């Protein structure tokens, strides 16, 4: 290059410099246009801005060909020197303007893309956060709790892992009883039982509070049942216990009758069928008249007109004794109801396991 330059006149040199610089600026402009302004990230634009500054220094800076040309003005023959001086100034003006324009353009891009990223369009429709809601079993549990609390019952919460004493012995479940079989009860590796019924809380509550006592205890229980539409190895019960002087079977019947009136309506009837539980004597199974057909028979009550509520009875003297309550002084009634079973009936679920699978599509229906 250098050896060709002496052959060029200063005018030609100026034209050459001007064309080269403009071509380089144009190439950069074309490049940014082709890339699409919108996709240019602020950091890319910053880089281009720096590149432009470097190009400006290289093209017009102190060590540039252009600067050399400017310095050579003084050595030019007098005539034409002024003209050339004017031309060179004009060219410099154009090139500087070109750089300024390109740099401004990048700066504006950086500016707009920053503010686009950082600003919020307050006119956009909002994205509604989806509020959660309670699980149907929890809703059911709370309804049951509310009723008993209004009848003067305390709500007890107790452990799910139990010793044999609370799960069996204290509940008058004898040594050889089939319920103790590991086929029916889950055991931890160190010999504790996952409670197979909330009746365990009867003992804890009487030990803690003594007598008289009135409490319910909702909670999880575990049994080694094979899962099917009406069984799940984990499910929810609510235990009830009322111990005082002079408590009779009439109190039990009145209490559960009141409970179903409040839960399903005042026309709901109850019936008690003789049954057997080791921890009550006498024992009874409780049914209520179907909330759907009122007793005439429908799909929900499977044509019988009655739905099973749970087990109940008069607390066995051995149970009172195990919890240090004197059976000569105190009597009591107890009951155990299935929370998820009742829930499944009310919502007409064909499969109780739906309540434990945590499929949001199912759960969302209980909003
Ligand atoms: N624990 C019994 C069960 O899981 C239910 C039950 C029956 C509880 C009678 C009681 C009761 O408190 O008195 O099947």
Short mmCIF file of N, CA, C and O in Angstrom, two decimals, residues 99-177:
data_model
loop_
_atom_site.label_atom_id
_atom_site.label_comp_id
_atom_site.label_asym_id
_atom_site.label_seq_id
_atom_site.Cartn_x
_atom_site.Cartn_y
_atom_site.Cartn_z
N UNK A 99 -19.76 8.84 12.01
CA UNK A 99 -19.49 8.09 13.25
C UNK A 99 -20.50 8.44 14.34
O UNK A 99 -21.03 7.57 15.01
N UNK A 100 -20.74 9.76 14.48
CA UNK A 100 -21.70 10.20 15.51
C UNK A 100 -23.06 9.55 15.31
O UNK A 100 -23.67 9.04 16.25
N UNK A 101 -23.53 9.56 14.03
CA UNK A 101 -24.84 8.98 13.74
C UNK A 101 -24.89 7.50 14.11
O UNK A 101 -25.84 7.03 14.74
N UNK A 102 -23.84 6.78 13.66
CA UNK A 102 -23.81 5.33 13.95
C UNK A 102 -23.78 5.06 15.45
O UNK A 102 -24.46 4.16 15.94
N UNK A 103 -22.96 5.84 16.15
CA UNK A 103 -22.86 5.62 17.59
C UNK A 103 -24.18 5.94 18.30
O UNK A 103 -24.63 5.19 19.17
N UNK A 104 -24.80 7.04 17.88
CA UNK A 104 -26.10 7.40 18.46
C UNK A 104 -27.12 6.28 18.25
O UNK A 104 -27.91 5.95 19.14
N UNK A 105 -27.07 5.73 17.04
CA UNK A 105 -28.00 4.67 16.69
C UNK A 105 -27.85 3.49 17.65
O UNK A 105 -28.83 2.96 18.19
N UNK A 106 -26.62 3.06 17.90
CA UNK A 106 -26.36 1.97 18.86
C UNK A 106 -26.85 2.34 20.26
O UNK A 106 -27.44 1.54 20.96
N UNK A 107 -26.54 3.58 20.64
CA UNK A 107 -26.94 4.01 21.99
C UNK A 107 -28.45 3.96 22.16
O UNK A 107 -28.95 3.53 23.20
N UNK A 108 -29.16 4.39 21.09
CA UNK A 108 -30.62 4.34 21.18
C UNK A 108 -31.12 2.91 21.28
O UNK A 108 -32.05 2.61 22.02
N UNK A 109 -30.47 2.02 20.53
CA UNK A 109 -30.86 0.61 20.60
C UNK A 109 -30.68 0.05 22.00
O UNK A 109 -31.54 -0.66 22.53
N UNK A 110 -29.53 0.39 22.59
CA UNK A 110 -29.26 -0.10 23.95
C UNK A 110 -30.33 0.43 24.91
O UNK A 110 -30.93 -0.31 25.70
N UNK A 111 -30.58 1.73 24.75
CA UNK A 111 -31.58 2.42 25.57
C UNK A 111 -32.96 1.74 25.48
O UNK A 111 -33.53 1.35 26.49
N UNK A 112 -33.45 1.60 24.22
CA UNK A 112 -34.81 1.05 24.08
C UNK A 112 -34.87 -0.40 24.53
O UNK A 112 -35.83 -0.80 25.18
N UNK A 113 -33.84 -1.16 24.20
CA UNK A 113 -33.94 -2.57 24.57
C UNK A 113 -33.87 -2.72 26.08
O UNK A 113 -34.54 -3.57 26.66
N UNK A 114 -33.10 -1.83 26.75
CA UNK A 114 -33.07 -1.86 28.23
C UNK A 114 -34.44 -1.52 28.79
O UNK A 114 -34.96 -2.21 29.64
N UNK A 115 -35.02 -0.43 28.29
CA UNK A 115 -36.28 -0.01 28.91
C UNK A 115 -37.40 -0.98 28.58
O UNK A 115 -38.29 -1.19 29.37
N UNK A 116 -37.29 -1.64 27.39
CA UNK A 116 -38.30 -2.66 27.09
C UNK A 116 -38.21 -3.82 28.07
O UNK A 116 -39.19 -4.37 28.51
N UNK A 117 -36.96 -4.20 28.34
CA UNK A 117 -36.77 -5.32 29.25
C UNK A 117 -37.19 -4.98 30.67
O UNK A 117 -37.66 -5.82 31.41
N UNK A 118 -36.93 -3.74 31.06
CA UNK A 118 -37.13 -3.39 32.47
C UNK A 118 -38.50 -2.81 32.78
O UNK A 118 -38.90 -2.76 33.93
N UNK A 119 -39.21 -2.38 31.74
CA UNK A 119 -40.47 -1.71 32.05
C UNK A 119 -41.62 -2.71 32.08
O UNK A 119 -41.57 -3.78 31.51
N UNK A 120 -42.66 -2.32 32.76
CA UNK A 120 -43.85 -3.16 32.88
C UNK A 120 -44.96 -2.45 32.14
O UNK A 120 -45.19 -1.25 32.36
N UNK A 121 -45.65 -3.19 31.27
CA UNK A 121 -46.79 -2.60 30.59
C UNK A 121 -48.01 -2.75 31.49
O UNK A 121 -48.58 -3.82 31.60
N UNK A 122 -48.38 -1.59 32.11
CA UNK A 122 -49.47 -1.67 33.08
C UNK A 122 -50.83 -1.87 32.43
O UNK A 122 -51.81 -2.15 33.11
N UNK A 123 -50.89 -1.75 31.09
CA UNK A 123 -52.18 -1.95 30.42
C UNK A 123 -52.40 -3.41 30.05
O UNK A 123 -53.47 -3.78 29.61
N UNK A 124 -51.36 -4.25 30.22
CA UNK A 124 -51.53 -5.68 29.90
C UNK A 124 -52.50 -6.32 30.89
O UNK A 124 -52.49 -5.99 32.07
N UNK A 125 -53.34 -7.27 30.40
CA UNK A 125 -54.21 -7.96 31.36
C UNK A 125 -53.36 -8.76 32.34
O UNK A 125 -52.37 -9.37 31.95
N UNK A 126 -53.73 -8.78 33.58
CA UNK A 126 -52.93 -9.45 34.61
C UNK A 126 -53.02 -10.96 34.51
O UNK A 126 -54.00 -11.50 33.99
N UNK A 127 -51.99 -11.60 34.97
CA UNK A 127 -52.04 -13.06 35.07
C UNK A 127 -52.46 -13.39 36.49
O UNK A 127 -51.76 -13.09 37.44
N UNK A 128 -53.61 -13.96 36.62
CA UNK A 128 -54.18 -14.21 37.93
C UNK A 128 -53.44 -15.35 38.63
O UNK A 128 -53.33 -16.43 38.06
N UNK A 129 -52.93 -15.14 39.82
CA UNK A 129 -52.30 -16.26 40.52
C UNK A 129 -53.39 -17.25 40.92
O UNK A 129 -54.49 -16.84 41.30
N UNK A 130 -53.10 -18.53 40.76
CA UNK A 130 -54.13 -19.50 41.09
C UNK A 130 -54.07 -19.83 42.58
O UNK A 130 -53.13 -20.47 43.03
N UNK A 131 -55.07 -19.37 43.32
CA UNK A 131 -55.01 -19.62 44.76
C UNK A 131 -55.26 -21.10 45.04
O UNK A 131 -56.02 -21.76 44.33
N UNK A 132 -54.59 -21.60 46.04
CA UNK A 132 -54.81 -22.98 46.42
C UNK A 132 -56.09 -23.11 47.23
O UNK A 132 -56.80 -22.14 47.44
N UNK A 133 -56.42 -24.30 47.62
CA UNK A 133 -57.61 -24.48 48.46
C UNK A 133 -57.41 -25.74 49.27
O UNK A 133 -56.46 -26.49 49.04
N UNK A 134 -58.32 -25.97 50.19
CA UNK A 134 -58.16 -27.10 51.09
C UNK A 134 -58.56 -28.41 50.40
O UNK A 134 -59.40 -28.44 49.51
N UNK A 135 -57.92 -29.47 50.83
CA UNK A 135 -58.21 -30.80 50.32
C UNK A 135 -59.60 -31.24 50.81
O UNK A 135 -60.00 -30.89 51.92
N UNK A 136 -60.35 -31.97 49.96
CA UNK A 136 -61.70 -32.37 50.37
C UNK A 136 -61.73 -33.10 51.72
O UNK A 136 -62.69 -32.93 52.49
N UNK A 137 -60.70 -33.89 52.00
CA UNK A 137 -60.68 -34.60 53.28
C UNK A 137 -60.53 -33.59 54.43
O UNK A 137 -61.16 -33.73 55.49
N UNK A 138 -59.72 -32.55 54.19
CA UNK A 138 -59.55 -31.51 55.21
C UNK A 138 -60.87 -30.75 55.41
O UNK A 138 -61.26 -30.45 56.54
N UNK A 139 -61.54 -30.44 54.29
CA UNK A 139 -62.83 -29.73 54.39
C UNK A 139 -63.82 -30.55 55.24
O UNK A 139 -64.50 -30.02 56.10
N UNK A 140 -63.84 -31.85 54.95
CA UNK A 140 -64.74 -32.75 55.68
C UNK A 140 -64.37 -32.78 57.15
O UNK A 140 -65.24 -32.70 58.03
N UNK A 141 -63.07 -32.89 57.42
CA UNK A 141 -62.58 -32.95 58.80
C UNK A 141 -62.98 -31.68 59.56
O UNK A 141 -63.44 -31.75 60.70
N UNK A 142 -62.85 -30.54 58.87
CA UNK A 142 -63.18 -29.28 59.54
C UNK A 142 -64.68 -29.17 59.84
O UNK A 142 -65.07 -28.64 60.88
N UNK A 143 -65.51 -29.69 58.92
CA UNK A 143 -66.96 -29.66 59.17
C UNK A 143 -67.29 -30.49 60.41
O UNK A 143 -68.11 -30.11 61.25
N UNK A 144 -66.64 -31.68 60.47
CA UNK A 144 -66.89 -32.57 61.61
C UNK A 144 -66.39 -31.92 62.91
O UNK A 144 -67.09 -31.91 63.94
N UNK A 145 -65.20 -31.34 62.85
CA UNK A 145 -64.64 -30.67 64.04
C UNK A 145 -65.56 -29.57 64.52
O UNK A 145 -65.82 -29.45 65.73
N UNK A 146 -66.05 -28.75 63.58
CA UNK A 146 -66.92 -27.63 63.97
C UNK A 146 -68.14 -28.11 64.74
O UNK A 146 -68.55 -27.49 65.73
N UNK A 147 -68.74 -29.20 64.26
CA UNK A 147 -69.94 -29.70 64.92
C UNK A 147 -69.63 -30.14 66.36
O UNK A 147 -70.30 -29.74 67.31
N UNK A 148 -68.55 -30.92 66.51
CA UNK A 148 -68.25 -31.42 67.85
C UNK A 148 -67.73 -30.34 68.78
O UNK A 148 -68.01 -30.36 69.98
N UNK A 149 -67.00 -29.41 68.22
CA UNK A 149 -66.53 -28.30 69.07
C UNK A 149 -67.74 -27.53 69.61
O UNK A 149 -67.78 -27.16 70.79
N UNK A 150 -68.75 -27.34 68.76
CA UNK A 150 -69.94 -26.62 69.21
C UNK A 150 -70.72 -27.43 70.24
O UNK A 150 -71.55 -26.90 70.97
N UNK A 151 -70.46 -28.75 70.31
CA UNK A 151 -71.10 -29.58 71.34
C UNK A 151 -70.23 -29.68 72.59
O UNK A 151 -70.50 -30.46 73.49
N UNK A 152 -69.13 -28.93 72.61
CA UNK A 152 -68.29 -28.90 73.81
C UNK A 152 -67.15 -29.89 73.82
O UNK A 152 -66.56 -30.17 74.87
N UNK A 153 -66.79 -30.41 72.66
CA UNK A 153 -65.67 -31.37 72.58
C UNK A 153 -64.36 -30.65 72.29
O UNK A 153 -64.34 -29.67 71.52
N UNK A 154 -63.28 -31.13 72.88
CA UNK A 154 -61.95 -30.63 72.54
C UNK A 154 -61.42 -31.44 71.36
O UNK A 154 -61.84 -32.58 71.15
N UNK A 155 -60.53 -30.83 70.57
CA UNK A 155 -59.93 -31.54 69.45
C UNK A 155 -58.51 -31.96 69.83
O UNK A 155 -57.69 -31.12 70.17
N UNK A 156 -58.27 -33.25 69.80
CA UNK A 156 -56.95 -33.79 70.16
C UNK A 156 -56.20 -34.21 68.90
O UNK A 156 -56.79 -34.71 67.95
N UNK A 157 -54.90 -33.98 68.93
CA UNK A 157 -54.06 -34.42 67.84
C UNK A 157 -52.97 -35.26 68.49
O UNK A 157 -52.38 -34.83 69.46
N UNK A 158 -52.74 -36.45 67.98
CA UNK A 158 -51.71 -37.25 68.63
C UNK A 158 -50.87 -38.06 67.65
O UNK A 158 -51.09 -37.98 66.44
N UNK A 159 -49.93 -38.80 68.19
CA UNK A 159 -48.91 -39.45 67.36
C UNK A 159 -49.48 -40.55 66.46
O UNK A 159 -50.51 -41.15 66.79
N UNK A 160 -48.79 -40.78 65.36
CA UNK A 160 -49.21 -41.81 64.40
C UNK A 160 -48.42 -43.09 64.58
O UNK A 160 -48.79 -44.14 64.09
N UNK A 161 -47.27 -42.98 65.27
CA UNK A 161 -46.46 -44.17 65.55
C UNK A 161 -46.63 -44.50 67.02
O UNK A 161 -46.47 -43.63 67.88
N UNK A 162 -47.00 -45.74 67.29
CA UNK A 162 -47.42 -46.11 68.62
C UNK A 162 -46.70 -47.34 69.15
O UNK A 162 -46.19 -48.16 68.38
N UNK A 163 -46.72 -47.45 70.46
CA UNK A 163 -46.28 -48.70 71.07
C UNK A 163 -47.46 -49.67 71.07
O UNK A 163 -48.62 -49.25 70.91
N UNK A 164 -47.16 -50.93 71.27
CA UNK A 164 -48.22 -51.94 71.36
C UNK A 164 -49.20 -51.61 72.49
O UNK A 164 -50.38 -51.92 72.41
N UNK A 165 -48.68 -50.97 73.54
CA UNK A 165 -49.56 -50.64 74.68
C UNK A 165 -50.74 -49.78 74.23
O UNK A 165 -51.88 -50.10 74.50
N UNK A 166 -50.45 -48.71 73.51
CA UNK A 166 -51.53 -47.80 73.10
C UNK A 166 -52.36 -48.35 71.94
O UNK A 166 -53.57 -48.14 71.87
N UNK A 167 -51.66 -49.04 71.05
CA UNK A 167 -52.38 -49.53 69.86
C UNK A 167 -53.25 -50.76 70.19
O UNK A 167 -54.27 -50.97 69.55
N UNK A 168 -52.83 -51.54 71.18
CA UNK A 168 -53.55 -52.80 71.46
C UNK A 168 -53.91 -53.01 72.94
O UNK A 168 -55.09 -53.05 73.29
N UNK A 169 -52.86 -53.15 73.79
CA UNK A 169 -53.10 -53.56 75.19
C UNK A 169 -54.13 -52.67 75.89
O UNK A 169 -55.11 -53.16 76.43
N UNK A 170 -53.88 -51.37 75.85
CA UNK A 170 -54.75 -50.45 76.58
C UNK A 170 -56.15 -50.43 76.00
O UNK A 170 -57.11 -50.05 76.67
N UNK A 171 -56.28 -50.87 74.76
CA UNK A 171 -57.60 -50.90 74.12
C UNK A 171 -58.26 -52.26 74.27
O UNK A 171 -59.22 -52.58 73.57
N UNK A 172 -57.69 -53.04 75.19
CA UNK A 172 -58.30 -54.34 75.53
C UNK A 172 -58.24 -55.32 74.36
O UNK A 172 -59.09 -56.20 74.24
N UNK A 173 -57.27 -55.10 73.48
CA UNK A 173 -57.09 -56.04 72.37
C UNK A 173 -56.10 -57.10 72.83
O UNK A 173 -54.93 -56.78 73.11
N UNK A 174 -56.58 -58.33 72.97
CA UNK A 174 -55.80 -59.38 73.64
C UNK A 174 -54.57 -59.77 72.84
O UNK A 174 -54.44 -59.47 71.64
N UNK A 175 -53.69 -60.44 73.55
CA UNK A 175 -52.39 -60.86 73.01
C UNK A 175 -52.51 -61.56 71.65
O UNK A 175 -51.79 -61.25 70.71
N UNK A 176 -53.43 -62.49 71.53
CA UNK A 176 -53.50 -63.28 70.29
C UNK A 176 -54.45 -62.74 69.24
O UNK A 176 -54.75 -63.40 68.25
N UNK A 177 -54.92 -61.51 69.46
CA UNK A 177 -55.94 -60.95 68.54
C UNK A 177 -55.39 -60.78 67.12
O UNK A 177 -54.26 -60.32 66.95
#
